[in-house]
PDB file of C-alpha atoms in Angstrom:
ATOM      1  CA  THR A   1      -4.078 -36.593 -61.254  1.00 76.00           C
ATOM      2  CA  ARG A   2      -5.474 -33.277 -62.510  1.00 79.00           C
ATOM      3  CA  VAL A   3      -3.799 -31.418 -59.670  1.00 74.00           C
ATOM      4  CA  CYS A   4      -0.535 -33.230 -60.369  1.00 72.00           C
ATOM      5  CA  LYS A   5      -0.634 -32.275 -64.058  1.00 76.00           C
ATOM      6  CA  GLN A   6      -1.393 -28.630 -63.176  1.00 78.00           C
ATOM      7  CA  VAL A   7       1.590 -28.514 -60.721  1.00 74.00           C
ATOM      8  CA  THR A   8       3.951 -30.110 -63.295  1.00 75.00           C
ATOM      9  CA  SER A   9       2.766 -27.892 -66.179  1.00 75.00           C
ATOM     10  CA  GLY A  10       3.029 -24.746 -64.026  1.00 68.00           C
ATOM     11  CA  LYS A  11      -0.603 -23.678 -64.286  1.00 58.00           C
ATOM     12  CA  LYS A  12      -2.143 -22.113 -61.194  1.00 59.00           C
ATOM     13  CA  THR A  13      -5.226 -23.604 -59.618  1.00 54.00           C
ATOM     14  CA  ALA A  14      -8.347 -21.545 -60.096  1.00 57.00           C
ATOM     15  CA  LYS A  15      -9.473 -19.786 -56.893  1.00 58.00           C
ATOM     16  CA  PRO A  16     -13.205 -19.423 -56.274  1.00 52.00           C
ATOM     17  CA  THR A  17     -14.264 -15.955 -57.237  1.00 51.00           C
ATOM     18  CA  LYS A  18     -16.990 -13.778 -55.794  1.00 50.00           C
ATOM     19  CA  ALA A  19     -19.188 -14.659 -58.757  1.00 47.00           C
ATOM     20  CA  THR A  20     -19.149 -18.384 -57.913  1.00 46.00           C
ATOM     21  CA  VAL A  21     -19.482 -18.296 -54.104  1.00 49.00           C
ATOM     22  CA  LYS A  22     -21.068 -15.323 -52.350  1.00 55.00           C
ATOM     23  CA  GLN A  23     -20.779 -14.479 -48.672  1.00 54.00           C
ATOM     24  CA  GLN A  24     -23.170 -16.005 -46.108  1.00 58.00           C
ATOM     25  CA  GLN A  25     -26.124 -13.930 -45.085  1.00 65.00           C
ATOM     26  CA  GLY A  26     -25.522 -13.840 -41.372  1.00 68.00           C
ATOM     27  CA  LYS A  27     -24.146 -16.689 -39.243  1.00 72.00           C
ATOM     28  CA  LYS A  28     -26.916 -19.161 -39.851  1.00 75.00           C
ATOM     29  CA  GLY A  29     -27.606 -18.371 -43.506  1.00 75.00           C
ATOM     30  CA  PRO A  30     -26.674 -20.837 -46.229  1.00 74.00           C
ATOM     31  CA  LEU A  31     -23.839 -20.280 -48.711  1.00 74.00           C
ATOM     32  CA  GLU A  32     -25.131 -18.680 -51.835  1.00 78.00           C
ATOM     33  CA  MET A  33     -23.922 -20.548 -54.899  1.00 75.00           C
ATOM     34  CA  SER A  34     -23.947 -19.489 -58.509  1.00 82.00           C
ATOM     35  CA  ALA A  35     -26.721 -20.962 -60.566  1.00 85.00           C
ATOM     36  CA  LYS A  36     -24.665 -20.862 -63.763  1.00 89.00           C
ATOM     37  CA  LYS A  37     -22.189 -23.450 -62.451  1.00 85.00           C
ATOM     38  CA  PRO A  38     -23.511 -27.054 -62.083  1.00 84.00           C
ATOM     39  CA  VAL A  39     -23.558 -28.575 -58.658  1.00 77.00           C
ATOM     40  CA  PRO A  40     -20.841 -31.189 -58.141  1.00 79.00           C
ATOM     41  CA  PHE A  41     -21.925 -34.818 -57.732  1.00 83.00           C
ATOM     42  CA  LEU A  42     -20.148 -35.245 -54.355  1.00 84.00           C
ATOM     43  CA  ARG A  43     -20.778 -31.963 -52.685  1.00 75.00           C
ATOM     44  CA  GLN A  44     -19.424 -30.978 -49.261  1.00 78.00           C
ATOM     45  CA  VAL A  45     -22.085 -30.716 -46.585  1.00 79.00           C
ATOM     46  CA  VAL A  46     -21.111 -28.752 -43.475  1.00 79.00           C
ATOM     47  CA  SER A  47     -22.500 -30.498 -40.432  1.00 82.00           C
ATOM     48  CA  VAL A  48     -23.922 -28.252 -37.723  1.00 83.00           C
ATOM     49  CA  LYS A  49     -23.695 -29.387 -34.119  1.00 86.00           C
ATOM     50  CA  LYS A  50     -27.172 -29.749 -32.639  1.00 88.00           C
ATOM     51  CA  LYS A  51     -27.568 -28.173 -29.201  1.00 88.00           C
ATOM     52  CA  VAL A  52     -28.499 -30.817 -26.717  1.00 87.00           C
ATOM     53  CA  HIS A  53     -30.563 -29.337 -23.893  1.00 89.00           C
ATOM     54  CA  ARG A  54     -30.179 -31.051 -20.590  1.00 89.00           C
ATOM     55  CA  ASP A  55     -32.760 -31.089 -17.832  1.00 88.00           C
ATOM     56  CA  PRO A  56     -30.984 -31.017 -14.449  1.00 84.00           C
ATOM     57  CA  ARG A  57     -33.941 -32.784 -12.765  1.00 82.00           C
ATOM     58  CA  PHE A  58     -33.379 -35.985 -14.720  1.00 84.00           C
ATOM     59  CA  ASP A  59     -29.663 -35.796 -15.466  1.00 85.00           C
ATOM     60  CA  ASP A  60     -27.097 -37.794 -13.502  1.00 84.00           C
ATOM     61  CA  LEU A  61     -24.504 -35.012 -13.950  1.00 85.00           C
ATOM     62  CA  SER A  62     -26.448 -32.744 -11.613  1.00 83.00           C
ATOM     63  CA  GLY A  63     -26.341 -35.219  -8.738  1.00 84.00           C
ATOM     64  CA  GLU A  64     -29.051 -36.418  -6.353  1.00 86.00           C
ATOM     65  CA  TYR A  65     -31.466 -33.971  -4.737  1.00 83.00           C
ATOM     66  CA  LYS A  66     -31.245 -33.911  -1.007  1.00 85.00           C
ATOM     67  CA  PRO A  67     -33.440 -31.289   0.712  1.00 83.00           C
ATOM     68  CA  GLU A  68     -31.238 -31.036   3.758  1.00 85.00           C
ATOM     69  CA  ILE A  69     -28.149 -30.192   1.774  1.00 90.00           C
ATOM     70  CA  PHE A  70     -30.103 -27.887  -0.436  1.00 87.00           C
ATOM     71  CA  MET A  71     -31.494 -25.938   2.515  1.00 87.00           C
ATOM     72  CA  LYS A  72     -27.996 -25.635   4.053  1.00 91.00           C
ATOM     73  CA  THR A  73     -26.414 -24.485   0.750  1.00 92.00           C
ATOM     74  CA  TYR A  74     -29.069 -21.825   0.066  1.00 92.00           C
ATOM     75  CA  SER A  75     -29.702 -20.733   3.624  1.00 92.00           C
ATOM     76  CA  PHE A  76     -28.405 -17.255   2.750  1.00 95.00           C
ATOM     77  CA  LEU A  77     -31.570 -16.730   0.656  1.00 94.00           C
ATOM     78  CA  ASP A  78     -33.684 -16.581   3.772  1.00 93.00           C
ATOM     79  CA  SER A  79     -31.981 -13.380   4.943  1.00 94.00           C
ATOM     80  CA  ILE A  80     -32.381 -11.823   1.527  1.00 96.00           C
ATOM     81  CA  LYS A  81     -36.099 -12.770   1.471  1.00 95.00           C
ATOM     82  CA  LYS A  82     -36.519 -11.207   4.930  1.00 94.00           C
ATOM     83  CA  GLN A  83     -34.919  -7.966   3.692  1.00 96.00           C
ATOM     84  CA  GLU A  84     -37.161  -7.921   0.625  1.00 95.00           C
ATOM     85  CA  LYS A  85     -40.212  -8.431   2.810  1.00 95.00           C
ATOM     86  CA  GLU A  86     -39.282  -5.527   5.082  1.00 95.00           C
ATOM     87  CA  MET A  87     -38.672  -3.380   1.985  1.00 95.00           C
ATOM     88  CA  VAL A  88     -42.141  -4.249   0.662  1.00 94.00           C
ATOM     89  CA  GLN A  89     -43.771  -3.454   4.003  1.00 94.00           C
ATOM     90  CA  LYS A  90     -42.061  -0.009   4.078  1.00 94.00           C
ATOM     91  CA  GLN A  91     -43.224   0.692   0.519  1.00 93.00           C
ATOM     92  CA  LEU A  92     -46.752  -0.394   1.449  1.00 93.00           C
ATOM     93  CA  LYS A  93     -46.841   2.119   4.328  1.00 93.00           C
ATOM     94  CA  LYS A  94     -45.581   4.923   2.131  1.00 93.00           C
ATOM     95  CA  CYS A  95     -47.713   4.172  -0.955  1.00 91.00           C
ATOM     96  CA  ARG A  96     -50.779   6.357  -1.740  1.00 90.00           C
ATOM     97  CA  ASP A  97     -51.867   4.884  -5.093  1.00 91.00           C
ATOM     98  CA  VAL A  98     -54.667   2.354  -4.637  1.00 91.00           C
ATOM     99  CA  GLU A  99     -53.619  -0.001  -7.472  1.00 93.00           C
ATOM    100  CA  GLN A 100     -49.948   0.004  -6.444  1.00 93.00           C
ATOM    101  CA  LYS A 101     -50.966  -0.613  -2.812  1.00 93.00           C
ATOM    102  CA  GLU A 102     -53.084  -3.572  -3.853  1.00 94.00           C
ATOM    103  CA  LYS A 103     -50.166  -5.068  -5.842  1.00 94.00           C
ATOM    104  CA  LEU A 104     -47.796  -4.629  -2.930  1.00 94.00           C
ATOM    105  CA  GLN A 105     -50.315  -6.242  -0.544  1.00 95.00           C
ATOM    106  CA  GLN A 106     -50.620  -9.262  -2.889  1.00 95.00           C
ATOM    107  CA  LEU A 107     -46.873  -9.502  -3.119  1.00 95.00           C
ATOM    108  CA  LEU A 108     -46.561  -9.374   0.694  1.00 95.00           C
ATOM    109  CA  ASN A 109     -49.232 -12.012   1.129  1.00 96.00           C
ATOM    110  CA  ARG A 110     -47.455 -14.288  -1.364  1.00 96.00           C
ATOM    111  CA  MET A 111     -44.142 -13.815   0.525  1.00 96.00           C
ATOM    112  CA  THR A 112     -45.730 -14.692   3.872  1.00 96.00           C
ATOM    113  CA  GLN A 113     -47.450 -17.727   2.385  1.00 97.00           C
ATOM    114  CA  GLN A 114     -44.163 -18.994   0.903  1.00 95.00           C
ATOM    115  CA  GLU A 115     -42.478 -18.468   4.255  1.00 95.00           C
ATOM    116  CA  GLN A 116     -45.215 -20.463   6.094  1.00 94.00           C
ATOM    117  CA  ALA A 117     -45.068 -23.231   3.473  1.00 95.00           C
ATOM    118  CA  GLN A 118     -41.273 -23.462   3.924  1.00 92.00           C
ATOM    119  CA  LYS A 119     -41.609 -23.697   7.686  1.00 92.00           C
ATOM    120  CA  LYS A 120     -44.266 -26.383   7.293  1.00 89.00           C
ATOM    121  CA  GLN A 121     -42.043 -28.430   4.976  1.00 89.00           C
ATOM    122  CA  GLN A 122     -39.138 -28.030   7.397  1.00 89.00           C
ATOM    123  CA  LYS A 123     -41.295 -29.379  10.273  1.00 86.00           C
ATOM    124  CA  LEU A 124     -42.394 -32.331   8.188  1.00 86.00           C
ATOM    125  CA  ARG A 125     -38.762 -33.166   7.283  1.00 88.00           C
ATOM    126  CA  GLU A 126     -37.727 -32.889  10.931  1.00 89.00           C
ATOM    127  CA  ARG A 127     -40.585 -35.223  11.997  1.00 86.00           C
ATOM    128  CA  GLU A 128     -39.597 -37.783   9.322  1.00 87.00           C
ATOM    129  CA  LEU A 129     -35.975 -37.652  10.391  1.00 88.00           C
ATOM    130  CA  PHE A 130     -36.990 -38.155  13.998  1.00 88.00           C
ATOM    131  CA  LEU A 131     -39.087 -41.186  13.082  1.00 86.00           C
ATOM    132  CA  LYS A 132     -36.214 -42.604  10.994  1.00 89.00           C
ATOM    133  CA  ARG A 133     -33.795 -42.168  13.910  1.00 91.00           C
ATOM    134  CA  GLN A 134     -36.244 -44.002  16.192  1.00 89.00           C
ATOM    135  CA  GLN A 135     -36.496 -46.870  13.714  1.00 89.00           C
ATOM    136  CA  ARG A 136     -32.674 -47.112  13.497  1.00 90.00           C
ATOM    137  CA  GLU A 137     -32.372 -47.222  17.283  1.00 91.00           C
ATOM    138  CA  LEU A 138     -35.003 -49.986  17.451  1.00 88.00           C
ATOM    139  CA  ALA A 139     -33.160 -51.900  14.696  1.00 89.00           C
ATOM    140  CA  LYS A 140     -29.893 -51.625  16.667  1.00 90.00           C
ATOM    141  CA  GLN A 141     -31.673 -53.111  19.709  1.00 91.00           C
ATOM    142  CA  GLY A 142     -32.719 -56.052  17.532  1.00 89.00           C
ATOM    143  CA  LYS A 143     -36.355 -55.243  17.030  1.00 87.00           C
ATOM    144  CA  ARG A 144     -38.061 -55.377  13.656  1.00 85.00           C
ATOM    145  CA  PRO A 145     -38.553 -52.023  11.944  1.00 78.00           C
ATOM    146  CA  PHE A 146     -42.086 -50.626  11.980  1.00 79.00           C
ATOM    147  CA  PHE A 147     -43.090 -48.079   9.338  1.00 81.00           C
ATOM    148  CA  LEU A 148     -46.029 -45.754   9.941  1.00 82.00           C
ATOM    149  CA  LYS A 149     -48.912 -45.574   7.496  1.00 88.00           C
ATOM    150  CA  LYS A 150     -50.049 -42.305   5.973  1.00 89.00           C
ATOM    151  CA  SER A 151     -53.137 -42.303   8.157  1.00 93.00           C
ATOM    152  CA  GLU A 152     -51.060 -42.684  11.307  1.00 89.00           C
ATOM    153  CA  LYS A 153     -48.735 -39.890  10.175  1.00 86.00           C
ATOM    154  CA  ARG A 154     -51.788 -37.708   9.665  1.00 89.00           C
ATOM    155  CA  LYS A 155     -53.027 -38.489  13.163  1.00 91.00           C
ATOM    156  CA  LEU A 156     -49.621 -37.522  14.607  1.00 86.00           C
ATOM    157  CA  GLU A 157     -49.746 -34.247  12.646  1.00 87.00           C
ATOM    158  CA  LEU A 158     -53.244 -33.513  13.981  1.00 90.00           C
ATOM    159  CA  ALA A 159     -52.170 -34.245  17.535  1.00 91.00           C
ATOM    160  CA  GLU A 160     -49.188 -31.939  17.169  1.00 88.00           C
ATOM    161  CA  LYS A 161     -51.475 -29.202  15.641  1.00 88.00           C
ATOM    162  CA  TYR A 162     -53.908 -29.623  18.512  1.00 91.00           C
ATOM    163  CA  ALA A 163     -51.094 -29.265  21.126  1.00 92.00           C
ATOM    164  CA  GLU A 164     -49.790 -26.146  19.343  1.00 89.00           C
ATOM    165  CA  LEU A 165     -53.257 -24.542  19.200  1.00 91.00           C
ATOM    166  CA  LYS A 166     -53.800 -25.310  22.874  1.00 91.00           C
ATOM    167  CA  ARG A 167     -50.476 -23.649  23.750  1.00 92.00           C
ATOM    168  CA  SER A 168     -51.293 -20.519  21.740  1.00 91.00           C
ATOM    169  CA  GLY A 169     -54.886 -20.313  23.033  1.00 90.00           C
ATOM    170  CA  LYS A 170     -56.532 -20.494  19.581  1.00 89.00           C
ATOM    171  CA  LEU A 171     -58.003 -23.962  20.053  1.00 90.00           C
ATOM    172  CA  GLU A 172     -61.600 -22.847  20.710  1.00 91.00           C
ATOM    173  CA  SER A 173     -61.778 -20.557  17.688  1.00 92.00           C
ATOM    174  CA  PHE A 174     -60.280 -23.257  15.458  1.00 90.00           C
ATOM    175  CA  LEU A 175     -62.788 -25.888  16.697  1.00 91.00           C
ATOM    176  CA  ASN A 176     -65.745 -23.483  16.208  1.00 94.00           C
ATOM    177  CA  LYS A 177     -64.694 -22.841  12.588  1.00 93.00           C
ATOM    178  CA  LYS A 178     -64.279 -26.555  12.023  1.00 92.00           C
ATOM    179  CA  ARG A 179     -67.785 -27.225  13.455  1.00 94.00           C
ATOM    180  CA  LYS A 180     -69.325 -24.556  11.168  1.00 94.00           C
ATOM    181  CA  ARG A 181     -67.553 -25.993   8.116  1.00 94.00           C
ATOM    182  CA  ASN A 182     -68.816 -29.503   8.975  1.00 93.00           C
ATOM    183  CA  ALA A 183     -72.351 -28.191   9.511  1.00 93.00           C
ATOM    184  CA  ILE A 184     -72.349 -26.532   6.076  1.00 92.00           C
ATOM    185  CA  LYS A 185     -71.139 -29.792   4.490  1.00 91.00           C
ATOM    186  CA  ASP A 186     -73.900 -31.725   6.238  1.00 89.00           C
ATOM    187  CA  LYS A 187     -76.552 -29.277   5.007  1.00 88.00           C
ATOM    188  CA  ARG A 188     -75.316 -29.737   1.450  1.00 88.00           C
ATOM    189  CA  ARG A 189     -75.570 -33.502   1.766  1.00 86.00           C
ATOM    190  CA  LEU A 190     -79.154 -33.443   3.027  1.00 86.00           C
ATOM    191  CA  PRO A 191     -81.756 -33.835   0.277  1.00 84.00           C
ATOM    192  CA  SER A 192     -83.679 -30.696  -0.557  1.00 75.00           C
ATOM    193  CA  GLN A 193     -87.221 -30.487   1.089  1.00 64.00           C
TER     194      GLN A 193
END
């Protein structure tokens, strides 16, 4: 009604001046109000949208993680890693500084370890896929599916490792190291005399 009376009488509505409302101090700063003017009973509160962080590991929007698809999609990274490794090896040969050489050696070791771990994971995945295929074939023939225990999987791994070491000719050295390690463990378990 007040606005209606002002319009009919011809008076202009009062605009907020710089004295009443000052500019914000930055984007996130609050509006600075005059202390002389009383605060209205129903004051306007500006709602700020809260940022919702989403974790792709647990979010359905990101889809399901399948290692085979992931490896195929990011297979180009292997060539980049290989180039980086060669670059580090070249720098290591040229480097004269002892500290820098040590850092480069650590980096090279880490790269080789990551490469070996990736190959190991790939072998495990291939073995699991092979076992799954065998189970599917047996199921098609009408036989009941048989799932291997962890201990049996470990035995298969050891047998494969043994065959690989025999092929490469490193079996004897591996077994000698294993014997030494076991002898040290046995000495520790014995009571002191």
